[in-house]
Coordinates of C-alpha atoms in Angstrom, one line a residue:
M20 CA 1.5 -15.6 18.6
R21 CA 5.2 -15.2 19.6
T22 CA 5.9 -13.4 22.8
N23 CA 8.7 -11.4 21.1
P24 CA 7.8 -11.3 17.4
R25 CA 10.5 -10.7 14.9
V26 CA 9.6 -7.5 13.2
L27 CA 11.2 -6.0 10.1
A28 CA 10.6 -2.3 9.2
V29 CA 11.0 -1.2 5.6
V30 CA 11.2 2.6 5.3
Q31 CA 10.6 3.7 1.7
A32 CA 12.4 6.9 1.1
G33 CA 10.7 7.3 -2.3
G34 CA 11.7 8.6 -5.6
Q35 CA 12.3 12.1 -6.9
G36 CA 9.5 13.8 -4.9
S37 CA 8.7 15.9 -7.9
R38 CA 5.5 17.4 -6.3
L39 CA 7.8 19.4 -4.0
D40 CA 9.4 21.0 -7.1
V41 CA 12.7 22.8 -6.5
L42 CA 12.9 21.7 -2.9
T43 CA 13.8 18.2 -4.0
R44 CA 15.9 18.9 -7.1
E45 CA 19.1 18.2 -5.3
R46 CA 18.1 16.1 -2.3
A47 CA 16.0 13.1 -1.4
K48 CA 12.6 14.1 -0.1
P49 CA 13.3 12.5 3.4
A50 CA 16.3 14.9 3.7
L51 CA 14.0 17.9 3.6
S52 CA 14.0 19.7 6.9
F53 CA 10.9 19.9 9.1
A54 CA 10.3 22.2 12.1
G55 CA 13.7 23.8 11.9
S56 CA 16.3 21.3 12.9
F57 CA 14.7 18.0 12.0
Q58 CA 14.5 16.1 8.7
L59 CA 11.5 14.1 7.4
I60 CA 13.4 10.8 7.7
D61 CA 13.6 11.4 11.5
V62 CA 9.8 10.8 11.9
A63 CA 9.8 7.2 10.6
L64 CA 13.1 6.3 12.3
T65 CA 11.9 7.7 15.6
N66 CA 8.7 5.7 15.5
C67 CA 10.7 2.6 14.8
A68 CA 13.2 3.3 17.6
H69 CA 10.6 4.0 20.3
S70 CA 8.6 1.0 19.2
G71 CA 11.5 -1.3 19.8
I72 CA 12.1 -2.2 16.2
S73 CA 15.8 -2.7 15.7
D74 CA 15.9 -4.1 12.2
V75 CA 15.2 -1.1 9.8
W76 CA 15.8 -1.2 6.1
L77 CA 15.9 2.1 4.2
S78 CA 15.0 1.9 0.5
V79 CA 16.4 4.9 -1.2
Q80 CA 15.7 5.6 -4.9
Y81 CA 16.9 9.1 -5.5
Q82 CA 19.8 11.3 -4.3
A83 CA 20.8 8.9 -1.5
G84 CA 24.0 10.9 -0.8
S85 CA 21.9 13.7 0.6
L86 CA 21.0 11.4 3.6
H87 CA 24.4 10.0 4.4
H88 CA 25.7 12.7 6.8
H89 CA 22.5 13.1 8.7
L90 CA 21.8 9.4 9.2
A91 CA 25.3 8.7 10.6
S92 CA 24.8 4.9 10.3
G93 CA 21.7 5.1 12.4
R94 CA 23.4 6.3 15.6
P95 CA 20.8 8.9 16.7
W96 CA 18.1 6.2 16.7
D97 CA 20.4 3.5 18.2
L98 CA 20.5 1.6 14.9
D99 CA 24.3 1.5 14.5
R100 CA 24.5 -2.1 15.6
T101 CA 26.7 -5.1 14.8
R102 CA 23.6 -7.3 14.3
G103 CA 20.5 -5.7 12.8
G104 CA 20.2 -2.0 12.9
L105 CA 20.0 0.2 9.8
R106 CA 20.4 -1.3 6.4
W107 CA 20.4 0.6 3.1
L108 CA 18.5 -0.9 0.2
M109 CA 19.9 0.7 -3.0
P110 CA 18.9 0.4 -6.6
Q111 CA 20.9 -2.3 -8.4
E112 CA 22.1 -2.4 -12.0
G113 CA 23.2 -5.7 -13.5
G114 CA 23.8 -9.0 -12.0
G115 CA 20.2 -9.8 -11.4
S116 CA 16.8 -10.3 -13.0
A117 CA 15.3 -7.4 -15.0
A118 CA 12.6 -7.2 -12.4
Q119 CA 15.1 -6.4 -9.7
D120 CA 17.5 -4.0 -11.5
G121 CA 17.3 -0.2 -11.5
F122 CA 14.8 2.1 -10.0
S123 CA 11.4 0.8 -8.8
N124 CA 8.2 1.8 -10.4
G125 CA 6.1 2.5 -7.3
N126 CA 6.2 1.5 -3.6
G127 CA 4.6 -1.9 -4.3
D128 CA 7.1 -2.7 -7.0
D129 CA 9.8 -1.5 -4.6
L130 CA 8.8 -4.2 -2.1
H131 CA 8.9 -6.9 -4.8
R132 CA 12.5 -6.0 -5.7
F133 CA 13.6 -7.0 -2.2
S134 CA 11.4 -10.0 -1.9
D135 CA 14.3 -12.4 -1.6
A136 CA 15.9 -10.4 1.2
I137 CA 12.7 -10.3 3.1
S138 CA 12.1 -14.0 2.7
E139 CA 15.7 -14.7 4.0
F140 CA 15.2 -12.5 7.0
A141 CA 12.0 -14.5 7.9
P142 CA 10.1 -11.9 10.0
D143 CA 6.8 -12.5 11.7
A144 CA 5.6 -9.1 10.5
V145 CA 6.8 -6.5 8.0
V146 CA 6.1 -2.9 8.8
V147 CA 6.2 -0.7 5.8
M148 CA 6.1 3.1 5.9
S149 CA 7.0 6.1 3.8
T150 CA 8.8 9.3 4.8
D151 CA 6.3 11.9 3.6
Q152 CA 4.2 11.8 6.7
V153 CA 4.5 13.5 10.1
L154 CA 3.0 11.5 13.0
A155 CA 3.9 9.9 16.3
L156 CA 2.9 6.3 16.3
D157 CA 3.6 3.5 18.7
L158 CA 3.9 0.5 16.4
R159 CA 3.8 -2.1 19.1
P160 CA 0.0 -2.3 19.6
V161 CA -0.5 -2.2 15.9
V162 CA 1.8 -5.2 15.3
A163 CA 0.3 -7.0 18.3
A164 CA -3.3 -6.6 17.0
H165 CA -2.2 -7.6 13.5
L166 CA -0.7 -10.9 14.8
E167 CA -3.5 -11.6 17.2
R168 CA -6.2 -11.2 14.5
G169 CA -4.3 -13.1 11.9
S170 CA -4.4 -10.2 9.5
H171 CA -2.8 -10.5 6.1
C172 CA -2.4 -6.7 6.2
T173 CA -3.1 -4.0 8.7
V174 CA -3.6 -0.5 7.4
V175 CA -3.1 2.5 9.7
T176 CA -5.8 5.0 8.8
T177 CA -6.4 8.7 9.5
E178 CA -9.1 11.2 8.8
V179 CA -8.7 14.1 6.4
S180 CA -10.9 16.5 4.5
R181 CA -12.8 15.2 1.4
T182 CA -10.6 17.5 -0.8
Q183 CA -7.4 15.9 0.6
A184 CA -8.9 12.4 0.2
A185 CA -9.0 12.8 -3.5
D186 CA -5.2 12.4 -3.7
K187 CA -5.0 9.4 -1.3
A188 CA -6.1 5.8 -0.9
V189 CA -9.6 6.1 0.6
I190 CA -10.5 3.2 2.9
T191 CA -13.9 1.7 3.7
V192 CA -14.0 0.0 7.1
G193 CA -16.8 -2.5 8.0
R194 CA -17.6 -4.5 11.1
G195 CA -14.7 -5.6 13.3
S196 CA -12.3 -3.1 11.7
H197 CA -12.3 -5.1 8.5
V198 CA -11.3 -3.2 5.4
T199 CA -13.9 -3.9 2.7
R200 CA -12.9 -1.5 -0.1
L201 CA -10.1 0.8 -1.3
D202 CA -10.5 3.6 -3.8
Y203 CA -7.2 4.9 -5.0
K204 CA -7.1 8.6 -5.6
P205 CA -10.8 8.9 -6.5
E206 CA -12.1 12.0 -8.2
R207 CA -15.1 12.0 -5.9
P208 CA -14.2 10.4 -2.6
S209 CA -17.0 8.5 -0.9
G210 CA -15.4 9.1 2.5
T211 CA -12.6 10.8 4.5
T212 CA -10.8 7.8 6.0
I213 CA -7.5 7.2 4.2
S214 CA -4.4 5.2 4.5
A215 CA -1.8 6.9 6.6
E216 CA 1.0 5.2 4.6
V217 CA 1.9 2.8 7.4
F218 CA 1.2 -0.9 6.9
V219 CA 1.9 -4.2 8.7
Y220 CA 2.0 -7.3 6.5
D221 CA 2.1 -11.0 6.9
P222 CA 5.3 -11.7 5.1
T223 CA 4.3 -15.0 3.6
V224 CA 1.1 -13.6 2.2
L225 CA 2.8 -10.4 1.1
L226 CA 5.5 -12.1 -0.9
A227 CA 3.1 -14.6 -2.5
T228 CA 0.8 -11.8 -3.5
L229 CA 3.6 -9.8 -5.0
E230 CA 4.8 -12.7 -7.0
D231 CA 1.3 -13.5 -8.3
L232 CA 0.9 -9.8 -9.3
R233 CA 4.3 -9.9 -11.1
R234 CA 3.3 -12.9 -13.2
E235 CA -0.1 -11.4 -14.0
L236 CA 0.9 -7.8 -14.7
S237 CA 4.5 -7.7 -16.2
H238 CA 4.3 -6.9 -19.9
T239 CA 7.6 -5.1 -20.5
D240 CA 11.3 -6.0 -20.7
D241 CA 12.5 -2.9 -18.9
G242 CA 12.2 -4.3 -15.4
N243 CA 8.8 -2.8 -14.8
T244 CA 6.8 -5.4 -12.9
G245 CA 3.5 -3.5 -13.3
I246 CA 2.8 -3.7 -9.6
G247 CA 3.1 0.1 -9.2
D248 CA 2.0 1.7 -5.9
F249 CA 0.2 -0.1 -3.0
G250 CA -3.2 1.3 -3.9
E251 CA -3.1 0.1 -7.6
H252 CA -2.9 -3.7 -7.2
L253 CA -1.4 -4.9 -3.9
L254 CA -3.9 -3.7 -1.4
P255 CA -7.0 -4.3 -3.6
R256 CA -5.8 -7.9 -4.1
L257 CA -5.3 -8.4 -0.4
I258 CA -8.7 -6.9 0.4
R259 CA -10.4 -9.1 -2.2
D260 CA -8.7 -12.4 -1.3
G261 CA -7.4 -11.9 2.2
V262 CA -8.0 -10.5 5.6
V263 CA -7.2 -6.8 6.0
H264 CA -7.9 -4.7 9.1
A265 CA -7.7 -1.0 9.8
W266 CA -5.9 0.6 12.8
P267 CA -7.1 4.2 13.3
H268 CA -4.5 6.8 14.2
E269 CA -6.0 9.5 16.4
G270 CA -3.1 11.9 16.7
Y271 CA -1.7 14.5 14.3
W272 CA -1.0 13.4 10.8
A273 CA 0.1 15.3 7.7
D274 CA 1.5 14.4 4.3
L275 CA 4.2 17.0 3.3
G276 CA 4.3 16.1 -0.4
T277 CA 3.6 19.5 -1.9
P278 CA 4.8 23.1 -1.1
A279 CA 1.3 23.9 0.2
A280 CA 1.2 20.9 2.5
Y281 CA 4.7 21.7 3.7
L282 CA 3.8 25.2 4.6
S283 CA 0.5 24.1 6.1
A284 CA 2.3 21.7 8.4
H285 CA 4.5 24.5 9.7
R286 CA 1.5 26.6 10.2
D287 CA 0.1 23.8 12.3
L288 CA 3.3 23.6 14.2
L289 CA 3.1 27.3 15.1
A290 CA -0.6 26.9 16.1
G291 CA 0.3 24.1 18.5
R292 CA -1.5 21.4 16.6
V293 CA 1.5 19.2 16.0
D294 CA 1.9 16.6 18.8
V295 CA 5.0 15.0 17.3
L296 CA 7.5 17.4 19.0
D297 CA 6.1 17.9 22.5
R298 CA 5.9 14.4 24.0
P299 CA 8.6 13.8 26.7
D300 CA 8.1 10.1 26.4
W301 CA 8.4 10.1 22.6
P302 CA 11.0 12.7 21.6
L303 CA 11.7 13.2 17.9
L304 CA 15.3 11.9 17.5
T305 CA 17.7 13.5 15.1
R306 CA 21.3 14.4 14.5
W307 CA 21.4 17.9 15.9
P308 CA 23.4 20.7 14.2
E309 CA 26.6 21.7 16.0
L310 CA 25.8 25.4 16.4
P311 CA 25.6 27.9 19.3
A312 CA 22.3 29.0 20.8
S313 CA 20.2 31.5 18.8
R314 CA 20.6 35.3 19.5
V315 CA 17.9 38.0 19.3
D316 CA 19.1 41.6 19.3
T317 CA 17.5 44.6 20.9
G318 CA 14.8 46.0 18.5
A319 CA 14.0 42.7 17.0
V320 CA 10.3 41.6 16.9
L321 CA 9.3 38.0 17.1
E322 CA 5.7 36.7 17.1
D323 CA 4.8 33.0 16.9
V324 CA 8.2 31.9 15.7
V325 CA 10.2 28.7 15.9
L326 CA 14.0 29.4 16.1
S327 CA 16.6 26.7 15.5
A328 CA 20.1 26.7 16.8
G329 CA 22.5 29.4 15.5
C330 CA 19.9 31.9 14.3
H331 CA 20.6 35.7 14.7
V332 CA 17.6 37.9 14.4
K333 CA 17.8 41.6 14.2
G334 CA 14.6 42.3 12.2
T335 CA 11.0 41.3 12.4
V336 CA 9.8 37.7 12.2
R337 CA 6.1 36.7 12.5
R338 CA 4.4 33.3 12.1
S339 CA 7.5 31.6 10.7
V340 CA 10.0 28.8 11.2
L341 CA 13.7 29.5 11.0
G342 CA 16.2 26.7 10.4
P343 CA 19.7 26.5 11.8
G344 CA 22.0 29.5 11.3
V345 CA 19.4 31.8 9.7
V346 CA 20.3 35.5 9.8
V347 CA 17.6 38.3 9.7
E348 CA 19.2 41.7 9.4
P349 CA 17.7 45.0 10.8
G350 CA 14.6 46.3 8.9
A351 CA 14.0 42.9 7.3
V352 CA 10.5 41.4 7.7
I353 CA 9.7 37.7 7.6
E354 CA 6.0 36.6 7.7
D355 CA 4.3 33.3 7.1
A356 CA 7.5 31.6 5.8
V357 CA 9.8 28.7 6.3
L358 CA 13.5 29.5 6.0
L359 CA 15.9 26.5 5.9
A360 CA 19.4 26.3 7.2
G361 CA 21.8 29.1 6.5
V362 CA 19.4 31.6 4.8
R363 CA 20.4 35.2 5.1
V364 CA 17.9 38.0 4.7
A365 CA 19.5 41.5 4.3
R366 CA 18.2 44.8 5.7
D367 CA 14.9 46.1 4.5
A368 CA 14.1 42.9 2.6
R369 CA 10.7 41.3 2.9
V370 CA 9.8 37.5 2.7
V371 CA 6.1 36.7 2.9
T372 CA 4.3 33.4 2.3
A373 CA 7.4 31.7 1.0
I374 CA 9.8 28.8 1.4
L375 CA 13.5 29.5 1.1
D376 CA 15.8 26.5 0.8
E377 CA 19.2 26.2 2.4
G378 CA 21.8 28.9 1.8
V379 CA 19.5 31.3 0.0
R380 CA 20.5 35.0 0.2
V381 CA 18.0 37.8 -0.1
E382 CA 19.8 41.1 -0.7
V383 CA 18.9 44.6 0.5
G384 CA 15.4 45.7 -0.3
A385 CA 14.4 42.6 -2.2
R386 CA 10.8 41.2 -2.0
V387 CA 10.0 37.5 -2.0
G388 CA 6.3 36.5 -2.2
Q389 CA 3.3 38.4 -1.0
A390 CA 0.5 38.0 1.6
T391 CA -2.7 36.1 0.7
R392 CA -6.1 36.3 2.2
A393 CA -6.7 32.6 1.7
T394 CA -6.9 30.6 4.9
R395 CA -5.8 27.4 3.2
A396 CA -2.3 27.2 1.6
H397 CA -2.3 26.8 -2.2
D398 CA 0.8 26.0 -4.2
D399 CA 0.3 29.0 -6.5
H400 CA 0.3 31.4 -3.5
I401 CA 3.7 30.3 -2.3
A402 CA 7.0 31.5 -3.6
V403 CA 9.6 28.7 -3.4
V404 CA 13.3 29.5 -3.8
G405 CA 15.8 26.7 -4.4
R406 CA 18.9 26.2 -2.4
D407 CA 21.9 28.6 -2.7
S408 CA 20.0 31.1 -4.8
V409 CA 20.6 34.8 -4.6
I410 CA 17.8 37.3 -4.8
G411 CA 19.5 40.6 -5.9
R412 CA 19.2 44.0 -4.4
G413 CA 15.6 45.4 -4.9
V414 CA 14.5 42.3 -6.9
T415 CA 10.9 41.1 -6.6
V416 CA 10.0 37.4 -6.7
P417 CA 6.2 37.1 -7.1
A418 CA 3.8 34.8 -5.3
G419 CA 3.8 31.3 -6.8
A420 CA 7.3 31.7 -8.3
R421 CA 9.7 28.7 -8.4
L422 CA 13.4 29.5 -8.6
E423 CA 15.7 26.6 -9.4
P424 CA 18.7 25.9 -7.1
G425 CA 21.6 28.2 -7.7
T426 CA 19.5 30.9 -9.4
T427 CA 20.7 34.5 -9.4
A428 CA 17.7 36.8 -9.8

């Protein structure tokens, strides 16, 4: 094993993120804010930066422009380098084979489209991660164990409820941390150990397996290789024919792929269960907003609240997260909600169990969402308002409503 292995990280920024509904109509999912002033992309890039990985490729399939300003050529993560650093992998049209043109059809297919570039880079290990997850993970021991054991793939795992496991890749782990089985999105999960969407691959085995799958599965002329997502063909093939190990992640982990999961993660933040933000040795790196400190006026009430820079609170805020520049006027009440940057809630308005995207205005006396007795967040309990929408004076937006960006209600 090399003393200083050459490691390549591929961060898959995903497709349209349709499960998040109106929150990703006009942005890439990694550009969605988390915990006020951060964005989801910050998590993956921070884990790479603190793990000493200086070659990071970002595969963007949808609304790439929504990430440009924030990423700033990788500067916040020390990835703005002459050699290595942050490299954008964009969909291509024309000039190549059909299998490499256009948008990918799953994260496994996405890797295949950049096979030539990975081969040319010649890494000792390829770290692949998505941007849906929130976790703090030192990748150095994961890569070291992967190389020492001669693994073809190392799957970072985490534990979830059986209900959550039904939407994930459920992993069966045998002796010596060997992965013996994968059940992809099973109706009745046999366990609660799942893939945390972080993988380390042997590049030679990875590329050979992807090419084998392409030859076996491709049946169309539209560029679809048939490889799909990791859990459909790639990981099952590696488990069947290769050596796959599990690496259990013991800290906080959450997938923010739905409005319910997004709100739940912010509830966890307010409850002190998220260990991603409070580690002095592992700060979450980001491009901070250039705003003054927040201000809380006399008479305002704040209980279990995260305030970002530039907020001005004159009303009541409970169990909520306010993004940069949010204004809450006198008499307004915010409860169990996430308000993104620049939201303004006028006097005597009420926002409860809701997610308000950037620039939303809630006018005097309006009502958005309503309280629920359920302890677990459900999508149909949460009102979600798209960016730059206006909720008119006295208007009521019911629980579970979805307002498209730019709506005037």
